[in-house]
Amino acid sequence: MSRFFLIASALCLSAVLSHGEGIPYEVHGQAWSDFGRIGKASDFLLPGGTSDVLLDLNGNPILSMGAQFTVKASLGENWEGAFGFGAHKISHALGHGQKSFLTISMFQNFLTESRLTWFSGEKENPNFSITAGSFPYKYHANVQNLGLYLFRGPVYPGALMGGFQDFAVDSTKSTQLGAKFHHAMGNFSHDIILNSERELPPTFDWSLGYVAKYKAFDALEFGAGANFYRLFAYDKKLQTPGKLTNEELQFEKARYIEVDSATGDTVFFTHKGIKTMAMFSLDFKPLFGIESLSRDDLKLYGEAAIIGVQNYGKTYGDIADRIPVMLGFNLPTFKWLDHIALEVEYYGSPYRNDLVRLGNNNTVAPWTLQKHPIPSPKPAENADYKIDANGNWKNAQGDTIKVNGTGLARENVSVDNLKWSLYLDKTISNHIHFIAQVANDHYRPRPIATGLIDATGGTAEAFSEASNWYFMLRAGYFF
């Protein structure tokens, strides 16, 4: 069904633009170049548990470039279609003195949109609309980096996602594949989202989300939502892999189940779960009659979520460990800049924010038992980093690395709880866009050309302590 939405919308729009006469359409696009550098990273270990390689990320450059375009066509009084694609190149020098495959450049393509929309009312602000295909969806307009928990990242394990210009914060790039039902009545609006999982395995599961928002006094917006993540499974065996036999798993059973040593009861972990979210945005300018500042200045905004409402086992026994909270504020720019946004986040999970057991990322595949690893719903543990009971780790050369007191130590699991991001941007002549960001966020290095998430990198955040940071700069042109 995922392929149906994608192919049907693309073919329909292509046919219209190729053979239609007098059909109004418009073209949008952008091109950009990024440069950044990791200032400080305390985590020198390569995740995965099977590789003995040191990674020193301090001072490493981050380079990328890309371009995209989108065609939007009016297909009738109440119909609109859109199709667009882009590509970007990423070059990550991941680790000093590493093998060449760790610094290879990587090309990735993506869809900006591939959709059909029927709407009632104004096209830009419809009373009711139905969209099918691949489309962007950002429910919290003020977010620049952190947050957007409802449709970003898995539930079990509760890993958070983010980073510089992540697709989820860019409303010109597709993040959903499925359908959206939108209804607005006065200051109230709500959306139903049916989305197919195409990034994190097991792929092709369907999730059902709901978001409602209300605006009051031209200054306050608040909302809430829920996401029934992986409500409809493509393969139930992959959704709850602990119920497979040992022969089918070919992995340690401990990754998929938890057995109570006292009672002998078995807990079967599942990727399926429910997220809930609450958000707000408060604009102080109309409250105090201020008109001399930029449009988004003096806005306070925030979001909190529950990443999995169900408690079970010791691993997911405390709901407080699964509640991220973020708060942002747009500092006054006095029209010299478009935004100066400071965002902070707290997430008290006792586990590393790591995707190491989830297999491959951005690789759409049916996760058959024979050819692919079965993704685990259990979070990464110290065992994945080869740390012994004394807090030591040894590489292939037998060198011992002390992790006591760092973000990897068992007794110091809270040092990565706090994240922060400072974002600045400026638009010149309505077409040239400059962006700068300094942050300690959920950025994950993506070192290899295939984009696989495994023992060769790409699973873990680069920053495991509050003092870690990096910066990114972007120059781009859009039309």
Short mmCIF file of C-alpha atoms in Angstrom, two decimals:
data_model
loop_
_atom_site.label_atom_id
_atom_site.label_comp_id
_atom_site.label_asym_id
_atom_site.label_seq_id
_atom_site.Cartn_x
_atom_site.Cartn_y
_atom_site.Cartn_z
CA MET A 1 0.00 0.00 0.00
CA SER A 2 2.93 2.36 0.67
CA ARG A 3 4.11 1.89 -2.90
CA PHE A 4 0.58 2.52 -4.18
CA PHE A 5 0.42 5.98 -2.58
CA LEU A 6 3.85 6.91 -3.90
CA ILE A 7 3.44 5.60 -7.45
CA ALA A 8 -0.16 6.73 -7.92
CA SER A 9 0.47 10.33 -6.90
CA ALA A 10 3.67 10.61 -8.96
CA LEU A 11 2.15 9.11 -12.13
CA CYS A 12 -0.99 11.19 -11.86
CA LEU A 13 0.89 14.46 -11.53
CA SER A 14 3.39 13.53 -14.25
CA ALA A 15 0.56 12.75 -16.67
CA VAL A 16 -1.17 16.03 -15.97
CA LEU A 17 1.96 18.12 -16.49
CA SER A 18 2.93 16.20 -19.64
CA HIS A 19 -0.42 16.21 -21.43
CA GLY A 20 -2.58 18.84 -19.78
CA GLU A 21 -3.17 22.20 -21.50
CA GLY A 22 -3.64 25.40 -19.59
CA ILE A 23 -3.16 23.81 -16.19
CA PRO A 24 -1.61 26.32 -13.79
CA TYR A 25 1.43 25.13 -11.90
CA GLU A 26 4.35 26.58 -9.98
CA VAL A 27 7.87 25.40 -9.32
CA HIS A 28 9.75 25.79 -6.04
CA GLY A 29 13.27 24.74 -5.22
CA GLN A 30 16.41 25.35 -3.23
CA ALA A 31 20.10 24.56 -3.19
CA TRP A 32 22.48 24.76 -0.25
CA SER A 33 25.92 24.04 1.13
CA ASP A 34 26.76 23.21 4.76
CA PHE A 35 29.94 23.34 6.77
CA GLY A 36 30.41 22.44 10.42
CA ARG A 37 32.80 21.07 12.99
CA ILE A 38 32.54 19.04 16.17
CA GLY A 39 33.95 21.14 18.99
CA LYS A 40 33.95 18.60 21.81
CA ALA A 41 32.83 14.97 22.01
CA SER A 42 33.54 12.81 25.05
CA ASP A 43 32.42 9.50 23.57
CA PHE A 44 35.41 7.81 21.92
CA LEU A 45 33.80 4.40 21.49
CA LEU A 46 32.29 2.88 18.40
CA PRO A 47 28.92 1.26 19.18
CA GLY A 48 27.85 -2.18 18.11
CA GLY A 49 29.70 -4.47 20.51
CA THR A 50 31.58 -6.33 17.77
CA SER A 51 34.13 -3.76 16.62
CA ASP A 52 37.23 -2.64 18.53
CA VAL A 53 37.77 0.75 16.93
CA LEU A 54 38.43 4.06 18.62
CA LEU A 55 36.60 7.14 17.39
CA ASP A 56 37.94 10.56 18.28
CA LEU A 57 35.33 12.99 16.97
CA ASN A 58 36.92 16.13 18.42
CA GLY A 59 37.59 18.70 15.71
CA ASN A 60 36.11 16.58 12.92
CA PRO A 61 34.52 18.49 10.00
CA ILE A 62 30.97 17.96 8.75
CA LEU A 63 30.32 18.87 5.13
CA SER A 64 27.23 18.53 2.96
CA MET A 65 25.47 20.03 -0.03
CA GLY A 66 22.16 19.46 -1.74
CA ALA A 67 19.39 20.64 -4.02
CA GLN A 68 15.69 19.97 -4.52
CA PHE A 69 12.69 21.13 -6.52
CA THR A 70 8.92 20.69 -6.29
CA VAL A 71 6.16 21.22 -8.84
CA LYS A 72 2.67 22.07 -7.57
CA ALA A 73 -0.26 22.00 -9.99
CA SER A 74 -3.87 23.11 -9.67
CA LEU A 75 -5.89 20.15 -11.00
CA GLY A 76 -9.31 21.69 -10.64
CA GLU A 77 -11.38 23.90 -8.39
CA ASN A 78 -10.73 21.70 -5.34
CA TRP A 79 -7.73 19.59 -6.34
CA GLU A 80 -3.98 20.09 -6.09
CA GLY A 81 -1.10 17.76 -6.90
CA ALA A 82 2.58 18.05 -6.08
CA PHE A 83 5.72 16.13 -6.93
CA GLY A 84 9.33 16.90 -6.15
CA PHE A 85 12.62 15.28 -5.28
CA GLY A 86 16.09 16.19 -4.14
CA ALA A 87 19.49 14.81 -3.32
CA HIS A 88 22.22 15.67 -0.87
CA LYS A 89 25.82 14.65 -0.36
CA ILE A 90 27.25 14.13 3.11
CA SER A 91 30.96 13.90 3.91
CA HIS A 92 31.72 12.97 7.52
CA ALA A 93 35.32 12.62 8.63
CA LEU A 94 34.39 10.22 11.42
CA GLY A 95 37.42 9.65 13.62
CA HIS A 96 41.06 10.63 13.21
CA GLY A 97 43.23 8.04 11.51
CA GLN A 98 40.35 5.77 10.59
CA LYS A 99 40.06 3.54 7.55
CA SER A 100 39.01 5.23 4.34
CA PHE A 101 35.49 3.80 4.37
CA LEU A 102 34.74 5.80 7.52
CA THR A 103 35.31 9.11 5.69
CA ILE A 104 33.68 8.32 2.35
CA SER A 105 31.12 10.73 0.90
CA MET A 106 27.53 9.54 0.78
CA PHE A 107 24.74 10.51 -1.61
CA GLN A 108 21.11 10.24 -0.54
CA ASN A 109 17.99 11.10 -2.52
CA PHE A 110 14.61 11.96 -1.10
CA LEU A 111 11.11 13.10 -1.99
CA THR A 112 9.95 16.59 -1.17
CA GLU A 113 6.33 15.71 -1.98
CA SER A 114 4.42 13.18 -4.04
CA ARG A 115 0.77 13.76 -3.22
CA LEU A 116 -2.78 14.52 -4.29
CA THR A 117 -4.96 16.82 -2.17
CA TRP A 118 -8.67 17.54 -2.23
CA PHE A 119 -9.65 20.65 -0.24
CA SER A 120 -12.71 22.67 0.66
CA GLY A 121 -12.40 26.42 1.18
CA GLU A 122 -9.18 28.37 0.67
CA LYS A 123 -6.30 26.28 -0.63
CA GLU A 124 -3.76 27.74 1.81
CA ASN A 125 -6.11 27.49 4.78
CA PRO A 126 -8.82 24.93 3.96
CA ASN A 127 -11.77 24.07 6.16
CA PHE A 128 -11.37 20.43 5.21
CA SER A 129 -8.79 18.55 3.16
CA ILE A 130 -7.70 15.02 2.36
CA THR A 131 -4.12 14.32 1.27
CA ALA A 132 -2.74 11.01 0.02
CA GLY A 133 0.83 10.17 -0.90
CA SER A 134 4.12 11.40 0.52
CA PHE A 135 3.95 14.81 2.18
CA PRO A 136 5.56 17.05 4.85
CA TYR A 137 3.94 17.40 8.26
CA LYS A 138 5.20 19.64 11.06
CA TYR A 139 2.64 20.21 13.81
CA HIS A 140 4.75 22.64 15.89
CA ALA A 141 5.73 25.51 13.59
CA ASN A 142 8.15 27.22 16.00
CA VAL A 143 10.45 24.23 16.57
CA GLN A 144 13.90 24.60 14.98
CA ASN A 145 15.64 21.48 16.30
CA LEU A 146 14.46 19.70 19.45
CA GLY A 147 10.97 18.34 20.04
CA LEU A 148 8.41 17.05 17.50
CA TYR A 149 8.34 13.81 19.47
CA LEU A 150 5.01 12.51 18.21
CA PHE A 151 6.13 11.47 14.72
CA ARG A 152 9.91 11.39 15.13
CA GLY A 153 11.72 8.35 16.51
CA PRO A 154 10.59 4.94 17.80
CA VAL A 155 8.61 4.10 20.95
CA TYR A 156 10.31 0.97 22.31
CA PRO A 157 13.19 1.75 22.58
CA GLY A 158 12.46 5.43 23.24
CA ALA A 159 15.28 7.02 21.23
CA LEU A 160 14.98 10.72 20.38
CA MET A 161 15.90 12.14 16.99
CA GLY A 162 17.18 15.53 15.88
CA GLY A 163 20.11 17.51 14.56
CA PHE A 164 20.91 20.38 12.25
CA GLN A 165 18.11 20.91 9.70
CA ASP A 166 16.63 17.49 10.35
CA PHE A 167 13.89 16.67 7.83
CA ALA A 168 11.21 16.79 10.53
CA VAL A 169 11.75 20.55 11.06
CA ASP A 170 11.86 21.37 7.32
CA SER A 171 8.35 21.77 5.92
CA THR A 172 9.65 21.47 2.34
CA LYS A 173 10.64 17.80 2.74
CA SER A 174 8.40 14.76 2.99
CA THR A 175 8.19 13.09 6.39
CA GLN A 176 4.96 11.09 6.09
CA LEU A 177 3.84 8.39 3.66
CA GLY A 178 0.14 7.63 3.77
CA ALA A 179 -2.81 9.96 4.24
CA LYS A 180 -3.80 13.10 6.17
CA PHE A 181 -7.32 14.29 7.05
CA HIS A 182 -7.48 17.95 8.10
CA HIS A 183 -10.42 19.88 9.53
CA ALA A 184 -10.53 23.46 10.79
CA MET A 185 -13.38 25.35 12.44
CA GLY A 186 -12.60 28.86 13.58
CA ASN A 187 -9.60 28.80 15.90
CA PHE A 188 -9.74 25.03 16.28
CA SER A 189 -8.07 22.57 13.92
CA HIS A 190 -7.23 18.90 14.03
CA ASP A 191 -5.50 16.29 11.87
CA ILE A 192 -5.61 12.53 11.50
CA ILE A 193 -2.40 11.02 10.11
CA LEU A 194 -2.03 7.51 8.70
CA ASN A 195 1.68 6.89 8.22
CA SER A 196 3.74 3.96 6.94
CA GLU A 197 7.08 3.39 8.68
CA ARG A 198 9.80 3.54 6.03
CA GLU A 199 12.92 4.51 7.98
CA LEU A 200 13.25 2.40 11.12
CA PRO A 201 12.82 -1.38 10.95
CA PRO A 202 10.62 -3.28 10.92
CA THR A 203 9.47 -1.21 7.94
CA PHE A 204 5.97 -1.07 6.41
CA ASP A 205 4.12 -1.01 9.75
CA TRP A 206 1.25 1.53 9.83
CA SER A 207 0.76 4.13 12.56
CA LEU A 208 -2.33 6.23 13.31
CA GLY A 209 -1.84 9.71 14.76
CA TYR A 210 -4.09 12.54 15.90
CA VAL A 211 -3.20 16.20 16.60
CA ALA A 212 -5.59 18.93 17.80
CA LYS A 213 -4.71 22.62 18.23
CA TYR A 214 -6.50 25.78 19.36
CA LYS A 215 -5.53 29.45 18.98
CA ALA A 216 -6.65 32.08 21.46
CA PHE A 217 -6.26 35.88 21.70
CA ASP A 218 -3.94 35.93 18.63
CA ALA A 219 -1.14 35.15 21.07
CA LEU A 220 -1.58 31.65 22.48
CA GLU A 221 -1.69 28.32 20.70
CA PHE A 222 -1.89 25.01 22.52
CA GLY A 223 -2.53 21.48 21.44
CA ALA A 224 -2.21 17.79 22.16
CA GLY A 225 -1.98 14.56 20.24
CA ALA A 226 -1.41 10.84 20.26
CA ASN A 227 0.33 8.42 17.94
CA PHE A 228 -0.65 4.75 17.93
CA TYR A 229 2.76 3.73 16.68
CA ARG A 230 2.85 0.54 14.56
CA LEU A 231 -0.85 -0.04 15.18
CA PHE A 232 -1.07 -2.26 12.09
CA ALA A 233 1.90 -4.59 11.71
CA TYR A 234 3.39 -5.64 8.39
CA ASP A 235 4.69 -8.76 10.14
CA LYS A 236 3.58 -9.46 13.72
CA LYS A 237 6.57 -11.76 14.25
CA LEU A 238 8.92 -8.82 13.72
CA GLN A 239 6.79 -6.50 15.85
CA THR A 240 7.16 -8.75 18.93
CA PRO A 241 10.25 -10.85 18.11
CA GLY A 242 10.49 -12.42 21.57
CA LYS A 243 7.71 -14.84 20.69
CA LEU A 244 9.79 -16.39 17.92
CA THR A 245 11.71 -19.62 18.53
CA ASN A 246 15.42 -19.55 19.25
CA GLU A 247 16.11 -21.06 15.84
CA GLU A 248 14.22 -18.27 14.10
CA LEU A 249 15.84 -15.53 16.13
CA GLN A 250 19.48 -16.58 15.83
CA PHE A 251 20.16 -13.93 18.47
CA GLU A 252 20.29 -13.84 22.22
CA LYS A 253 16.78 -14.12 23.63
CA ALA A 254 17.62 -11.44 26.21
CA ARG A 255 17.31 -8.78 23.51
CA TYR A 256 13.62 -9.47 23.10
CA ILE A 257 12.32 -10.70 26.46
CA GLU A 258 12.80 -10.14 30.18
CA VAL A 259 12.34 -12.92 32.71
CA ASP A 260 11.53 -12.14 36.35
CA SER A 261 14.05 -14.12 38.42
CA ALA A 262 11.66 -14.36 41.38
CA THR A 263 8.41 -15.35 39.66
CA GLY A 264 9.69 -16.73 36.38
CA ASP A 265 7.19 -14.58 34.48
CA THR A 266 8.28 -13.56 30.99
CA VAL A 267 7.79 -10.07 29.53
CA PHE A 268 7.69 -9.88 25.74
CA PHE A 269 8.93 -6.52 24.48
CA THR A 270 7.30 -5.05 21.38
CA HIS A 271 8.02 -2.18 19.00
CA LYS A 272 4.33 -1.28 19.13
CA GLY A 273 3.39 1.52 21.54
CA ILE A 274 1.49 4.74 22.13
CA LYS A 275 3.00 8.22 22.24
CA THR A 276 1.17 11.22 23.66
CA MET A 277 2.12 14.87 23.30
CA ALA A 278 1.18 18.32 24.63
CA MET A 279 2.47 21.59 23.16
CA PHE A 280 2.08 25.35 23.43
CA SER A 281 3.27 28.60 21.87
CA LEU A 282 2.89 32.04 23.47
CA ASP A 283 3.60 35.25 21.56
CA PHE A 284 4.33 38.12 23.94
CA LYS A 285 4.20 40.87 21.25
CA PRO A 286 0.40 41.24 20.95
CA LEU A 287 0.02 40.89 24.72
CA PHE A 288 2.19 43.98 25.27
CA GLY A 289 1.36 45.82 22.04
CA ILE A 290 4.87 45.48 20.58
CA GLU A 291 5.05 46.02 16.80
CA SER A 292 8.68 46.94 16.17
CA LEU A 293 10.15 43.43 16.31
CA SER A 294 10.39 40.60 13.81
CA ARG A 295 7.36 38.37 13.28
CA ASP A 296 8.54 35.49 15.48
CA ASP A 297 10.42 37.45 18.15
CA LEU A 298 9.43 36.99 21.80
CA LYS A 299 7.71 33.66 21.29
CA LEU A 300 7.91 31.12 24.09
CA TYR A 301 7.10 27.57 23.06
CA GLY A 302 7.38 24.08 24.43
CA GLU A 303 6.45 20.45 24.12
CA ALA A 304 6.28 17.39 26.37
CA ALA A 305 5.60 13.79 25.45
CA ILE A 306 5.27 10.30 26.84
CA ILE A 307 7.28 7.91 24.69
CA GLY A 308 5.31 4.75 25.44
CA VAL A 309 2.45 4.99 27.92
CA GLN A 310 2.71 1.35 29.01
CA ASN A 311 4.98 0.22 31.84
CA TYR A 312 6.26 -3.34 31.72
CA GLY A 313 9.28 -5.18 33.04
CA LYS A 314 12.24 -3.53 34.69
CA THR A 315 13.39 -2.05 31.40
CA TYR A 316 10.25 0.06 30.98
CA GLY A 317 9.11 0.07 34.59
CA ASP A 318 9.04 3.83 35.24
CA ILE A 319 7.05 6.16 33.00
CA ALA A 320 9.07 9.14 34.28
CA ASP A 321 12.05 7.77 32.34
CA ARG A 322 10.11 8.13 29.09
CA ILE A 323 8.99 11.78 29.29
CA PRO A 324 11.06 14.27 27.25
CA VAL A 325 10.37 17.97 27.78
CA MET A 326 11.62 20.82 25.61
CA LEU A 327 11.32 24.60 25.95
CA GLY A 328 12.24 27.21 23.37
CA PHE A 329 12.34 31.00 23.19
CA ASN A 330 12.84 33.33 20.22
CA LEU A 331 15.08 36.13 21.40
CA PRO A 332 14.48 39.64 19.99
CA THR A 333 16.41 40.21 16.74
CA PHE A 334 15.20 43.80 16.10
CA LYS A 335 14.73 42.74 12.44
CA TRP A 336 18.46 42.21 11.94
CA LEU A 337 17.80 38.46 11.81
CA ASP A 338 14.76 36.28 11.20
CA HIS A 339 15.28 34.09 14.29
CA ILE A 340 17.50 33.64 17.31
CA ALA A 341 15.98 30.54 18.87
CA LEU A 342 17.29 28.99 22.06
CA GLU A 343 15.96 25.51 22.83
CA VAL A 344 16.65 23.24 25.79
CA GLU A 345 15.49 19.69 26.44
CA TYR A 346 15.44 17.27 29.36
CA TYR A 347 15.04 13.53 28.91
CA GLY A 348 15.67 11.36 31.96
CA SER A 349 16.06 8.01 30.22
CA PRO A 350 18.64 5.79 32.00
CA TYR A 351 19.69 4.30 28.65
CA ARG A 352 21.90 5.65 25.90
CA ASN A 353 19.99 7.35 23.12
CA ASP A 354 21.22 4.79 20.62
CA LEU A 355 19.71 2.95 17.63
CA VAL A 356 22.32 0.20 17.70
CA ARG A 357 19.84 -2.68 17.85
CA LEU A 358 17.42 -1.36 15.26
CA GLY A 359 19.36 -2.53 12.20
CA ASN A 360 19.43 -0.35 9.09
CA ASN A 361 18.17 3.19 8.68
CA ASN A 362 16.70 4.77 5.53
CA THR A 363 16.72 1.36 3.84
CA VAL A 364 13.22 0.20 2.97
CA ALA A 365 13.13 -3.60 3.14
CA PRO A 366 10.87 -6.37 4.40
CA TRP A 367 12.68 -7.57 7.48
CA THR A 368 12.71 -11.25 6.61
CA LEU A 369 14.21 -13.60 9.14
CA GLN A 370 16.69 -15.10 6.69
CA LYS A 371 18.44 -12.04 5.27
CA HIS A 372 18.13 -9.25 7.80
CA PRO A 373 18.76 -8.79 11.52
CA ILE A 374 15.63 -8.66 13.62
CA PRO A 375 15.42 -5.20 15.26
CA SER A 376 15.25 -5.23 19.04
CA PRO A 377 12.70 -3.26 21.08
CA LYS A 378 15.10 -3.26 24.02
CA PRO A 379 17.44 -0.24 24.41
CA ALA A 380 21.20 -0.39 24.10
CA GLU A 381 23.13 -1.28 27.22
CA ASN A 382 26.73 -1.03 28.34
CA ALA A 383 27.28 -4.55 27.04
CA ASP A 384 27.02 -3.11 23.54
CA TYR A 385 30.12 -1.05 24.26
CA LYS A 386 32.28 -3.79 25.79
CA ILE A 387 32.59 -2.13 29.18
CA ASP A 388 33.49 -4.40 32.07
CA ALA A 389 32.32 -4.19 35.69
CA ASN A 390 35.27 -1.92 36.56
CA GLY A 391 34.39 0.64 33.91
CA ASN A 392 37.17 -0.34 31.50
CA TRP A 393 37.06 -0.88 27.77
CA LYS A 394 39.82 -2.50 25.71
CA ASN A 395 40.37 -2.04 22.00
CA ALA A 396 41.94 -4.50 19.54
CA GLN A 397 45.45 -3.42 20.57
CA GLY A 398 44.72 -4.21 24.20
CA ASP A 399 44.73 -0.57 25.25
CA THR A 400 42.53 0.11 28.27
CA ILE A 401 40.27 3.16 28.18
CA LYS A 402 38.76 4.50 31.36
CA VAL A 403 35.11 5.50 31.13
CA ASN A 404 34.49 6.11 34.83
CA GLY A 405 32.98 9.55 35.27
CA THR A 406 32.03 9.88 31.61
CA GLY A 407 28.72 9.51 29.82
CA LEU A 408 29.41 5.82 29.32
CA ALA A 409 29.82 4.93 32.96
CA ARG A 410 27.05 2.98 34.68
CA GLU A 411 26.91 5.34 37.63
CA ASN A 412 26.70 8.42 35.40
CA VAL A 413 23.71 7.69 33.19
CA SER A 414 22.21 11.14 33.69
CA VAL A 415 24.98 13.26 32.12
CA ASP A 416 23.30 13.16 28.70
CA ASN A 417 19.85 14.13 30.02
CA LEU A 418 20.18 17.81 29.09
CA LYS A 419 20.35 18.99 25.46
CA TRP A 420 20.48 22.50 24.05
CA SER A 421 20.47 24.29 20.70
CA LEU A 422 21.03 27.90 19.56
CA TYR A 423 19.68 28.59 16.07
CA LEU A 424 20.06 31.76 13.95
CA ASP A 425 18.90 32.51 10.42
CA LYS A 426 18.58 35.43 8.01
CA THR A 427 16.82 35.78 4.64
CA ILE A 428 18.21 38.30 2.13
CA SER A 429 16.36 39.59 -0.95
CA ASN A 430 13.64 36.94 -0.44
CA HIS A 431 15.84 34.23 -1.96
CA ILE A 432 19.16 33.91 -0.09
CA HIS A 433 19.09 32.11 3.25
CA PHE A 434 21.86 31.89 5.86
CA ILE A 435 21.59 29.55 8.86
CA ALA A 436 23.89 28.99 11.84
CA GLN A 437 23.51 26.59 14.73
CA VAL A 438 25.54 25.71 17.82
CA ALA A 439 24.19 22.74 19.73
CA ASN A 440 24.48 19.66 21.87
CA ASP A 441 21.61 17.69 20.37
CA HIS A 442 20.80 14.25 18.93
CA TYR A 443 23.15 14.52 15.95
CA ARG A 444 24.40 11.12 14.77
CA PRO A 445 27.41 10.83 12.44
CA ARG A 446 26.54 8.92 9.27
CA PRO A 447 29.88 7.67 8.00
CA ILE A 448 29.37 5.02 5.35
CA ALA A 449 28.05 5.18 1.82
CA THR A 450 25.32 2.58 2.27
CA GLY A 451 23.78 4.45 5.20
CA LEU A 452 23.52 1.28 7.28
CA ILE A 453 23.18 1.59 11.01
CA ASP A 454 25.38 -1.12 12.49
CA ALA A 455 28.74 -1.60 14.20
CA THR A 456 30.49 0.65 11.66
CA GLY A 457 28.87 3.76 13.06
CA GLY A 458 25.78 5.90 12.82
CA THR A 459 23.76 4.55 15.73
CA ALA A 460 24.76 6.70 18.68
CA GLU A 461 24.61 10.40 19.38
CA ALA A 462 27.95 12.09 19.03
CA PHE A 463 27.50 13.87 22.37
CA SER A 464 27.20 11.98 25.65
CA GLU A 465 27.91 14.82 28.10
CA ALA A 466 26.40 18.25 28.67
CA SER A 467 29.68 20.04 27.82
CA ASN A 468 29.85 18.53 24.30
CA TRP A 469 28.96 20.70 21.28
CA TYR A 470 29.25 21.32 17.55
CA PHE A 471 28.44 24.11 15.08
CA MET A 472 26.94 24.18 11.59
CA LEU A 473 26.69 26.90 8.93
CA ARG A 474 24.49 26.88 5.83
CA ALA A 475 24.26 29.15 2.80
CA GLY A 476 21.41 28.50 0.40
CA TYR A 477 19.28 29.90 -2.40
CA PHE A 478 15.55 29.22 -2.69
CA PHE A 479 12.78 30.21 -5.09
#
